[in-house]
PDB file of C-alpha atoms in Angstrom:
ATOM      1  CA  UNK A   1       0.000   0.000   0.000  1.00 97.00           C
ATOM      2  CA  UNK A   2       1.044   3.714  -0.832  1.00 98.00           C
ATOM      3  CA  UNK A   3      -0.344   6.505   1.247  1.00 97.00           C
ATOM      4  CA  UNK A   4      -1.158   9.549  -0.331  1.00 97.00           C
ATOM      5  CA  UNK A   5      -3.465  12.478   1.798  1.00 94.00           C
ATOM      6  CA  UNK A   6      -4.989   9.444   4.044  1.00 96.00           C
ATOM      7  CA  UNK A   7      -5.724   7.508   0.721  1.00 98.00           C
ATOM      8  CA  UNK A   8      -4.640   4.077   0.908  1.00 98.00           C
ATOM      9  CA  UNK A   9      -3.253   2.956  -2.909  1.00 98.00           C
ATOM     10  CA  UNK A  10      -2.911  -0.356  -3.546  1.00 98.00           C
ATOM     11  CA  UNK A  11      -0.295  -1.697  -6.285  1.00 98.00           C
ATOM     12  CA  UNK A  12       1.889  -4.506  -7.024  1.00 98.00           C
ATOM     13  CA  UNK A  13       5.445  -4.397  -8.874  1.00 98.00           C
ATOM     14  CA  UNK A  14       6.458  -7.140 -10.562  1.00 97.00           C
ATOM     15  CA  UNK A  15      10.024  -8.120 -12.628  1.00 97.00           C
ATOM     16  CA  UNK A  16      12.989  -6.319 -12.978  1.00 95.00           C
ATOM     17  CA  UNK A  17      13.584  -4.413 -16.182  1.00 97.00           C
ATOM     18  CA  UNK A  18      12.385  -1.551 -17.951  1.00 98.00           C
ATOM     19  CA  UNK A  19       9.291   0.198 -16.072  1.00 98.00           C
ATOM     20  CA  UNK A  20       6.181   0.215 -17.553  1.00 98.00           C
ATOM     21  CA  UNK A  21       2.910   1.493 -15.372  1.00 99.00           C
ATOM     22  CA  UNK A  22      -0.480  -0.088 -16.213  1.00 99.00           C
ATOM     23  CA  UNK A  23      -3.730   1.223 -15.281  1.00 98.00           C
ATOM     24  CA  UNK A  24      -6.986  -0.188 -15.266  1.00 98.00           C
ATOM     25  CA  UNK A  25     -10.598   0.649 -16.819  1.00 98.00           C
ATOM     26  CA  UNK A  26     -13.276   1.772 -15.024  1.00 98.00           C
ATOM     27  CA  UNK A  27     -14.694  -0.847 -12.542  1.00 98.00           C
ATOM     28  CA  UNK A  28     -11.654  -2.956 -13.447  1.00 98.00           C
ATOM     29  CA  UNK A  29      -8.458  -3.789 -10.891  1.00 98.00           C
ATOM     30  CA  UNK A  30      -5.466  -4.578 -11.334  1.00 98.00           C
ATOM     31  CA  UNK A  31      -5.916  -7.733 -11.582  1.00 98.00           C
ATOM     32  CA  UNK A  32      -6.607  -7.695 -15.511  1.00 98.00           C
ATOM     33  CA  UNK A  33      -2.812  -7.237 -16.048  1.00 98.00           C
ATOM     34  CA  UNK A  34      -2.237 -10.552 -14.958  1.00 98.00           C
ATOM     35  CA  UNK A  35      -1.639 -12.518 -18.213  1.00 98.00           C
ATOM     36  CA  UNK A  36       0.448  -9.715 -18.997  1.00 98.00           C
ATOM     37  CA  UNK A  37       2.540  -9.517 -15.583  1.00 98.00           C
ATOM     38  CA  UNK A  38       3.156 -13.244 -16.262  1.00 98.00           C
ATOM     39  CA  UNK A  39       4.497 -12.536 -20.147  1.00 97.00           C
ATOM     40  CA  UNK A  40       6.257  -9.379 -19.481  1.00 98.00           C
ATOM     41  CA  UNK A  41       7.808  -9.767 -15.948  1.00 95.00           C
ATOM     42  CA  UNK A  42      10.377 -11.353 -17.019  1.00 94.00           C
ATOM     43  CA  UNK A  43      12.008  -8.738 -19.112  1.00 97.00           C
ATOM     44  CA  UNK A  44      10.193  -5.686 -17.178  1.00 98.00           C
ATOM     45  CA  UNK A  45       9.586  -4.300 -14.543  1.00 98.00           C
ATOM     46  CA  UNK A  46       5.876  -3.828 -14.136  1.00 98.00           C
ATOM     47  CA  UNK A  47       3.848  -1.642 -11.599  1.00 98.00           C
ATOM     48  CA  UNK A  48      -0.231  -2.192 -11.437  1.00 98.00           C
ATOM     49  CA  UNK A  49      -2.746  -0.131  -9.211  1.00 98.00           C
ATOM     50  CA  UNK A  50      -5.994  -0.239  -8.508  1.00 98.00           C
ATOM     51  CA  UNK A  51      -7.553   3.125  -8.498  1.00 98.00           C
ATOM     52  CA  UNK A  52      -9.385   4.861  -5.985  1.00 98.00           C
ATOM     53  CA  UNK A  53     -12.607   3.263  -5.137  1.00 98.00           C
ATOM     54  CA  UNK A  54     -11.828   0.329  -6.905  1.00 98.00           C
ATOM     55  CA  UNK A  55     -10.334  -3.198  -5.690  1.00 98.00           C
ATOM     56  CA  UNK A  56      -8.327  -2.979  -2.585  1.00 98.00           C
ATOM     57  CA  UNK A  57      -7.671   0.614  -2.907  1.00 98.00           C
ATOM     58  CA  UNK A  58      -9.201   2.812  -0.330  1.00 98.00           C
ATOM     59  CA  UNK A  59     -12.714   4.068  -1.119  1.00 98.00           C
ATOM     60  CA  UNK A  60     -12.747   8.137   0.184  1.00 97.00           C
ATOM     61  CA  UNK A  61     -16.161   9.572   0.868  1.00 96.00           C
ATOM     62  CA  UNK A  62     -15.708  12.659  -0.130  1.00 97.00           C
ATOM     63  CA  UNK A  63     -16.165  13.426  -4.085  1.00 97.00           C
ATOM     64  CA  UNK A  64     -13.753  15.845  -4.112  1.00 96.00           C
ATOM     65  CA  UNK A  65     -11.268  13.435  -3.847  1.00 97.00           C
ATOM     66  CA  UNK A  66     -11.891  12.018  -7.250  1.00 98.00           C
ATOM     67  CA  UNK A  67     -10.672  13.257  -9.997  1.00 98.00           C
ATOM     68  CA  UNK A  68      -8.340  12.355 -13.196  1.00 98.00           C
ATOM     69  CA  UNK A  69      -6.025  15.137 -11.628  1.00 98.00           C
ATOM     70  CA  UNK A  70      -5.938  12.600  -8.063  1.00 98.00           C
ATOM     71  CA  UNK A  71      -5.282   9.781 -10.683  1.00 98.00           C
ATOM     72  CA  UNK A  72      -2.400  11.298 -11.963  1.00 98.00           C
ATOM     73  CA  UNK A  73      -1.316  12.558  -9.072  1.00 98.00           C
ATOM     74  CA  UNK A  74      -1.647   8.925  -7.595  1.00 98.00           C
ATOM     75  CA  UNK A  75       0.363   8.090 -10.709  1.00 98.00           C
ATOM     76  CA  UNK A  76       3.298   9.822  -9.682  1.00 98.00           C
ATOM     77  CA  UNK A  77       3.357   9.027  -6.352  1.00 98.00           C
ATOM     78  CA  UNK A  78       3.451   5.517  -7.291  1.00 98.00           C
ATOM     79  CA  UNK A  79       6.480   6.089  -9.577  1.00 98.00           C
ATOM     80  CA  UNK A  80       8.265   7.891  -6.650  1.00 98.00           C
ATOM     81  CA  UNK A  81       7.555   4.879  -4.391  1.00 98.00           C
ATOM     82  CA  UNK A  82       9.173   2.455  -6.481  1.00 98.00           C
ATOM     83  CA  UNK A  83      12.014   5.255  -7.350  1.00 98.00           C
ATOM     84  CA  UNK A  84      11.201   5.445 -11.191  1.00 98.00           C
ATOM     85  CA  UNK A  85      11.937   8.069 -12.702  1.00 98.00           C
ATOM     86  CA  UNK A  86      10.549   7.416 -16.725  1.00 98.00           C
ATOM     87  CA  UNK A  87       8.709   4.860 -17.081  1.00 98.00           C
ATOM     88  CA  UNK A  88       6.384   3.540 -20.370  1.00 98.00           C
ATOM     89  CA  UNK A  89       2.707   4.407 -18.969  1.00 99.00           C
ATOM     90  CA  UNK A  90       0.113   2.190 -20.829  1.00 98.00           C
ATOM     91  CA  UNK A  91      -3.774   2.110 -19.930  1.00 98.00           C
ATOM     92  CA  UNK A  92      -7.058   0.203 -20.530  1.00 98.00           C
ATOM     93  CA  UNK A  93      -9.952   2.372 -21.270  1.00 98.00           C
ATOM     94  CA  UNK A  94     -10.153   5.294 -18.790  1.00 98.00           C
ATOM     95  CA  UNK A  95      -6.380   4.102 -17.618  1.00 98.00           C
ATOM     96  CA  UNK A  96      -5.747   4.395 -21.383  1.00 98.00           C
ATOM     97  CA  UNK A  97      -7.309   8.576 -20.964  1.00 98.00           C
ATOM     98  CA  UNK A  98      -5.516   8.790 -16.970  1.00 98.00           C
ATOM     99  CA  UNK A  99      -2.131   7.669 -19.174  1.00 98.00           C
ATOM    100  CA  UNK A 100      -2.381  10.719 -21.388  1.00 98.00           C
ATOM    101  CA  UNK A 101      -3.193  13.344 -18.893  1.00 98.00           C
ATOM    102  CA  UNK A 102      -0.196  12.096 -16.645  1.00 98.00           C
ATOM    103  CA  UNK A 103       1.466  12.187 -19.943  1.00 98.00           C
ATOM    104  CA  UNK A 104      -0.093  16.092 -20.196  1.00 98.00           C
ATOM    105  CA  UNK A 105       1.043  16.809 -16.372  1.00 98.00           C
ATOM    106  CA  UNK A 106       4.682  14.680 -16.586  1.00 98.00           C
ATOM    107  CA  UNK A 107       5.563  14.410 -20.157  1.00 98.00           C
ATOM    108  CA  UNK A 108       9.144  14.128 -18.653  1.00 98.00           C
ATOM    109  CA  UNK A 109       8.014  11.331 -16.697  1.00 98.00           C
ATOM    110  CA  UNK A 110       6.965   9.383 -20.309  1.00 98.00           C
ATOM    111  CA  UNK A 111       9.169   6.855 -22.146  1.00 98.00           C
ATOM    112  CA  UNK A 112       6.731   5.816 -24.104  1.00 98.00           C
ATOM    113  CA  UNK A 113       2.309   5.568 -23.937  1.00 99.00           C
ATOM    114  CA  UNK A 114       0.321   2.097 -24.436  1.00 99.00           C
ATOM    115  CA  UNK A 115      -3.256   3.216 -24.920  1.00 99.00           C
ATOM    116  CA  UNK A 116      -5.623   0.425 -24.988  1.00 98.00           C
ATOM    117  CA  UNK A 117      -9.495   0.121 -26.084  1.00 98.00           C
ATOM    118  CA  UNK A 118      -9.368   3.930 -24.657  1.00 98.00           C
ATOM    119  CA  UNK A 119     -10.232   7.544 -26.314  1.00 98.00           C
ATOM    120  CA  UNK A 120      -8.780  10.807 -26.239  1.00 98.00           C
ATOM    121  CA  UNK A 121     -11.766  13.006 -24.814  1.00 97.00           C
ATOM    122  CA  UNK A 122     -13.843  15.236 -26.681  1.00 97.00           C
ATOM    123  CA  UNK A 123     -13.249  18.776 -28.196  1.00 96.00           C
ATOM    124  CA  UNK A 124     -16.765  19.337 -28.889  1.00 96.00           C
ATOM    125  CA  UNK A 125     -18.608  20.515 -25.868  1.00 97.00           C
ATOM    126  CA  UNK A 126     -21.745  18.523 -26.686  1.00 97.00           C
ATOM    127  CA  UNK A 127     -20.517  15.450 -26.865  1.00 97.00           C
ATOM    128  CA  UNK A 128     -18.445  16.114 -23.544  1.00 98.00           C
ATOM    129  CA  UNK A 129     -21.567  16.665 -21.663  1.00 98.00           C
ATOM    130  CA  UNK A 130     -22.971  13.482 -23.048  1.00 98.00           C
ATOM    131  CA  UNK A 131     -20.025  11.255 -21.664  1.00 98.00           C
ATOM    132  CA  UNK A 132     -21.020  12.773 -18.551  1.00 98.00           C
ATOM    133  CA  UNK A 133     -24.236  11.725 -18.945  1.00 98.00           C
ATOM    134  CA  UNK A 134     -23.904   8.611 -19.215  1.00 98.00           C
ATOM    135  CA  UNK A 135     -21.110   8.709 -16.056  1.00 98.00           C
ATOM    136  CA  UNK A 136     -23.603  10.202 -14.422  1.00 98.00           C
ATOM    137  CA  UNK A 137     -26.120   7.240 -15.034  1.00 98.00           C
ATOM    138  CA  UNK A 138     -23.809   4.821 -14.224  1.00 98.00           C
ATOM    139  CA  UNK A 139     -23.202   6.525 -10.822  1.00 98.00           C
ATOM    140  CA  UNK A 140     -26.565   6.371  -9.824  1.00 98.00           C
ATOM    141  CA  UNK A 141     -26.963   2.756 -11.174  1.00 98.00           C
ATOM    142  CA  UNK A 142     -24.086   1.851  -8.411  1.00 98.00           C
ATOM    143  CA  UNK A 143     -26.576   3.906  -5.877  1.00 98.00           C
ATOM    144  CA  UNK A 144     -29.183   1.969  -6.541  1.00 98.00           C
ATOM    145  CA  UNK A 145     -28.212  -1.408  -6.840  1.00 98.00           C
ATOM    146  CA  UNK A 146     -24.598  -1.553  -5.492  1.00 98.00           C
ATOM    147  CA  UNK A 147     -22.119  -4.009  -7.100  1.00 97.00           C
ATOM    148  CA  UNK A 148     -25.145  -5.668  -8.808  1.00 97.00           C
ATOM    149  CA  UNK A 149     -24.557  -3.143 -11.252  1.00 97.00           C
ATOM    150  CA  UNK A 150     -21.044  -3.863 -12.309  1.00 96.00           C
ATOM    151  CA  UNK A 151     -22.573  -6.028 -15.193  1.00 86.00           C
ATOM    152  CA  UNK A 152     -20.407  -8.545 -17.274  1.00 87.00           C
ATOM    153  CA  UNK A 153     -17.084  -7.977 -18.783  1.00 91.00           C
ATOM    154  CA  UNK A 154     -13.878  -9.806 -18.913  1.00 94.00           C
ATOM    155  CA  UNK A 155     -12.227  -7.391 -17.439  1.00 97.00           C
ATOM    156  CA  UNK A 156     -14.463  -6.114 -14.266  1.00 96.00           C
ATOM    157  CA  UNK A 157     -12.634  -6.937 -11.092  1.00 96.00           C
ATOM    158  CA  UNK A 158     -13.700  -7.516  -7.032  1.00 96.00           C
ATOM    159  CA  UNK A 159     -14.434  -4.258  -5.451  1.00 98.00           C
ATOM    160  CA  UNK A 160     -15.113  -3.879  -1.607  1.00 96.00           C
ATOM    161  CA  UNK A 161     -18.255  -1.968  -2.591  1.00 96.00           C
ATOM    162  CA  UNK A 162     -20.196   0.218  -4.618  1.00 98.00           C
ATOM    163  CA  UNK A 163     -20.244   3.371  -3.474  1.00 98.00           C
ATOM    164  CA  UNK A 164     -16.462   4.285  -4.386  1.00 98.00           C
ATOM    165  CA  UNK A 165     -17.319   2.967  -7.811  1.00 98.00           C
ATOM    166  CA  UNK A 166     -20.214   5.957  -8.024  1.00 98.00           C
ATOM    167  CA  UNK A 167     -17.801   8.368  -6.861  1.00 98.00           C
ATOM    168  CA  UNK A 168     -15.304   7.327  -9.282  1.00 98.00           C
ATOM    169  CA  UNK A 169     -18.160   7.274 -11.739  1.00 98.00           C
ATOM    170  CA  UNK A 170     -19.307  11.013 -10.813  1.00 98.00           C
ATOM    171  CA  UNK A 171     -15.352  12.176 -10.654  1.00 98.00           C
ATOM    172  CA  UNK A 172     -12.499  10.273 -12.190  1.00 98.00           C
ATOM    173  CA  UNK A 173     -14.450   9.014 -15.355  1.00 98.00           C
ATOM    174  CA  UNK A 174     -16.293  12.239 -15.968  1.00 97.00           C
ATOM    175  CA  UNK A 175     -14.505  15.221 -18.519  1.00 96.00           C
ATOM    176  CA  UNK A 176     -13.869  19.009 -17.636  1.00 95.00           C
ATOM    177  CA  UNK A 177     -12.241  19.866 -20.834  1.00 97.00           C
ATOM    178  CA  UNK A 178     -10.561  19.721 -24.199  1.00 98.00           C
ATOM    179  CA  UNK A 179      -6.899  19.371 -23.048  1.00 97.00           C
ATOM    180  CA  UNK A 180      -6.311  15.674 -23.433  1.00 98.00           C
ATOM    181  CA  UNK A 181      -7.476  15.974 -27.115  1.00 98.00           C
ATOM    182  CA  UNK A 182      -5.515  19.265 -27.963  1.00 98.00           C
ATOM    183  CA  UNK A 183      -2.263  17.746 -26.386  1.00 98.00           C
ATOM    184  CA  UNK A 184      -1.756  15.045 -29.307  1.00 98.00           C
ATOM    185  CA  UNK A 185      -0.341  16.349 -31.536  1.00 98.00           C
ATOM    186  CA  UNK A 186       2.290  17.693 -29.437  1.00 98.00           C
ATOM    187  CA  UNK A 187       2.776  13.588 -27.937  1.00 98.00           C
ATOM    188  CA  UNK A 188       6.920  13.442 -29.046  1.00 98.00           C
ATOM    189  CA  UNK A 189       7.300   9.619 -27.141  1.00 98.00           C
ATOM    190  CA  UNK A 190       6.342   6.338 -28.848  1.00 98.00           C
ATOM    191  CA  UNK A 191       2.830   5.758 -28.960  1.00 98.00           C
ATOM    192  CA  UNK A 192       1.205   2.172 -29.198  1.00 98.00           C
ATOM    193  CA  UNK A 193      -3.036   2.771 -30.313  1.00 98.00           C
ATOM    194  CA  UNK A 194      -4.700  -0.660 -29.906  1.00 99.00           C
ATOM    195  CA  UNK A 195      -8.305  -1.658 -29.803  1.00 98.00           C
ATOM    196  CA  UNK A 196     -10.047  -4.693 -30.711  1.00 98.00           C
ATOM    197  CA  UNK A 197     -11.675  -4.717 -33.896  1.00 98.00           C
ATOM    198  CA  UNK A 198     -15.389  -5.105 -32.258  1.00 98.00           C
ATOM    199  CA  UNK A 199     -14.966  -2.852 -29.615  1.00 98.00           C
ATOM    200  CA  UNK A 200     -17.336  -0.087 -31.929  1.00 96.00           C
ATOM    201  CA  UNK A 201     -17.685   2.826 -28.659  1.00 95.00           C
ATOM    202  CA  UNK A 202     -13.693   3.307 -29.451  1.00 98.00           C
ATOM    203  CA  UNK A 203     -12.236   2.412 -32.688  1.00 98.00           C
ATOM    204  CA  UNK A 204     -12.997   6.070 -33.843  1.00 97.00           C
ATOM    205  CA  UNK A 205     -10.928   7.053 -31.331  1.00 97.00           C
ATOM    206  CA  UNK A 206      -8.490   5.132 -31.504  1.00 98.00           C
ATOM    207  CA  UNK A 207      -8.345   5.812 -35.390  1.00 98.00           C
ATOM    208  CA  UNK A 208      -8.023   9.450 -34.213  1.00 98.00           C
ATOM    209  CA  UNK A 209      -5.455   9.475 -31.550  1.00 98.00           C
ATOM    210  CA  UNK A 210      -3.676   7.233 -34.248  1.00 98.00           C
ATOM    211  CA  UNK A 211      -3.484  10.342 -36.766  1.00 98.00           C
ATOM    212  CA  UNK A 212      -3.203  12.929 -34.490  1.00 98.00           C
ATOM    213  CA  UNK A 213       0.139  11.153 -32.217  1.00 98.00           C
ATOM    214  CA  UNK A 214       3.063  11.745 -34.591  1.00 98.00           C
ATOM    215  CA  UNK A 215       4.799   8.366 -36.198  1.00 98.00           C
ATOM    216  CA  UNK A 216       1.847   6.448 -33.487  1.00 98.00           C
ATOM    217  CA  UNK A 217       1.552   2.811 -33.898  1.00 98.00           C
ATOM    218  CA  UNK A 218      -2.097   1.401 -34.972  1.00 98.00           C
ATOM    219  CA  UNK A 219      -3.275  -2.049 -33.837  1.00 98.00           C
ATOM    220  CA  UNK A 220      -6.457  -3.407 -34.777  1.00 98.00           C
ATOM    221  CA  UNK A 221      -7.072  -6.798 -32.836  1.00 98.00           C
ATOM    222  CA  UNK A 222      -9.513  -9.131 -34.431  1.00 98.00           C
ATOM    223  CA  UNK A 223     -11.833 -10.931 -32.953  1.00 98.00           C
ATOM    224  CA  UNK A 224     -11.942  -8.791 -29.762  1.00 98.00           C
ATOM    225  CA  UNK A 225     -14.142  -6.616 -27.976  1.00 97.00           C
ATOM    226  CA  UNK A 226     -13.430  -4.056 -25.394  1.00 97.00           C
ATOM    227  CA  UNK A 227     -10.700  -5.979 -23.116  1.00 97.00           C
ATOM    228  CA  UNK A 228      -8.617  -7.095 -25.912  1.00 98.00           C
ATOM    229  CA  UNK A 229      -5.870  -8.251 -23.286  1.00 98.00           C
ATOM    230  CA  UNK A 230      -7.994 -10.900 -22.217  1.00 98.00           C
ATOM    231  CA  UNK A 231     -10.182 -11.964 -24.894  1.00 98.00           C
ATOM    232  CA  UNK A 232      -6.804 -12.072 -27.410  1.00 98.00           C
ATOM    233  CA  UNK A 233      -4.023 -12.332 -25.202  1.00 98.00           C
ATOM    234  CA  UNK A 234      -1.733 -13.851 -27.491  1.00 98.00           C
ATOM    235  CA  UNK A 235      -2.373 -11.158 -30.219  1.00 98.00           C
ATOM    236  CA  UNK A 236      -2.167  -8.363 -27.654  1.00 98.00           C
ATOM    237  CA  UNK A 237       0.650  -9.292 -26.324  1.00 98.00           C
ATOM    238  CA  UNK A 238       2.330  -9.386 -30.013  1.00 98.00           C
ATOM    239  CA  UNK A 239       1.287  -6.236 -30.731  1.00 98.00           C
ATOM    240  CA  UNK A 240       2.815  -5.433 -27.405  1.00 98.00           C
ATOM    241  CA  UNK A 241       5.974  -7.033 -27.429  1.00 98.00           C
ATOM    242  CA  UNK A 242       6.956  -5.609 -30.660  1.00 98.00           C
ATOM    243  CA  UNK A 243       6.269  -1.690 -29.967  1.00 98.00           C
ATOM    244  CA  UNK A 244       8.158  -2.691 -26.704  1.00 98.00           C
ATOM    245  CA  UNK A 245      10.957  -3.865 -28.867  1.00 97.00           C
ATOM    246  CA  UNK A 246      11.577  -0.413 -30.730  1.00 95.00           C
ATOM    247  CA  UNK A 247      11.647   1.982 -28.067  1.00 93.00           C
ATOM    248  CA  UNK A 248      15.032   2.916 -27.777  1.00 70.00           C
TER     249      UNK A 248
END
C-alpha cells in the first residue's frame, strides 16, 4: 500500500527491467494485467494499481477526492515509491485517458504511452456533456443497486463496494475539458493505439489518436471486444511485445 493524503493505494510491482505502469478501466483492478505480468515480468519491470474506489484501494467519501487530476497525481506518487523516474505508462480504457493526462502533467516522466481500447476526450462541448451523462447514469446505477450493477465484462474486477465505484463514476471518469485531445499532436514519445476490432464505442478514437500522435503505432485486434488483453491475449501481447521492442 502507498499513502497519499490518508488515501490508501494499492499496487503490485512485478520483474525487474524496464518500467512500464499499467492502469486499469473503469470498474476494473489490477488484476486484468495478470496474463500480462506473467508474459512481461520477465524482461520488465511492471507496476499495477488499482484506483481509488476500486479493488483494494481505499474508497474516500468525499467526491472531491476524485478526480483524473488525483489519478495522476496517484500516478506519480506511485512512480516515486518504487524510485522510477521514466517509465512507459500504458492504460485500458479510462487508464488508457488517466495515461495521457499524466502524460499532459509529466511528459518528462513518459518513455513511451500504451493506450488500450481507450479515447482521447472530446473537443466538442456537446458530446463532452454526453459522456457525462452517461457517467452520471452509471453513478446512480451503483446507488441503486450496489455491485449488482457492475454487469459482465472480462475485465471487471472484485471491489469492496459500490459506493467508491459511483464516486469514481461522478469524478475520475467524468470530462472538464478539451486538453487531453488538444495535447496530441504535441505527444513526441512512442505511442502504441490498440483496440479490438469489435470494440465499436472506441475504434474512432483510436483511429483518431492514431493520426493525431506523430509516427503512433495502430493495432487493430480481431476478434476482440473491449478488453482485448484478455479476450486475445496472445495477439495483444504481439502487438505489445513488438512496440516494446523499438523503443530505444
Amino acid at each position: 500500500m502507498l499513502e497519499r493524503d490518508g488515501v490508501h493505494i494499492h499496487y503490485e510491482e512485478h520483474g525487474e527491467g524496464p518500467a512500464i505502469l499499467l492502469s486499469h478501466g473503469f470498474c476494473a483492478t489490477l488484476r486484468m494485467w495478470q496474463g500480462q505480468v506473467a508474459v512481461f515480468g520477465g524482461d520488465y519491470r511492471i507496476i499495477t494499481w488499482d484506483m481509488r474506489g476500486h479493488g483494494q484501494t481505499d474508497s474516500p467519501t468525499e467526491l472531491a477526492q476524485y478526480s483524473a487530476a488525483e489519478a495522476v497525481e496517484d500516478m506519480a506518487a506511485l512512480l516515486d515509491e518504487c524510485g522510477i523516474e521514466r517509465a512507459i505508462v500504458g492504460g485500458h480504457s479510462l487508464g488508457g485517458y488517466l495515461s495521457l493526462e499524466f502524460h499532459l502533467a509529466y511528459p518528462e516522466r513518459v518513455r513511451a504511452l500504451m493506450l488500450f481500447n481507450t479515447g482521447p476526450g472530446y473537443k466538442n462541448d456537446q458530446s463532452r456533456e454526453a459522456w457525462n451523462e452517461t457517467a452520471e447514469a452509471r453513478a446512480r446505477a451503483f446507488d441503486e443497486k450496489g455491485l449488482d450493477a457492475l454487469g459482465v465484462s472480462p475485465e471487471i474486477g472484485e471491489h469492496r463496494g459500490a459506493e467508491g465505484l459511483a464516486h469514481a463514476a461522478r469524478g475520475t471518469l467524468k470530462q472538464v475539458d478539451s486538453r487531453v485531445i488538444k495535447s496530441l499532436p504535441e505527444i513526441a514519445v512512442p505511442t502504441l493505439a490498440l483496440v479490438g476490432d469489435k470494440d465499436r464505442g472506441y475504434l474512432a478514437g483510436t483511429s483518431y489518436m492514431a493520426a493525431k500522435i506523430p509516427g503512433a503505432v495502430h493495432v487493430v485486434i480481431p476478434d476482440a471486444g473491449h478488453a482485448t488483453n484478455i479476450q486475445q491475449p496472445e495477439a495483444f501481447n504481439k502487438a505489445v511485445r513488438t512496440f516494446l521492442a523499438g523503443i530505444a
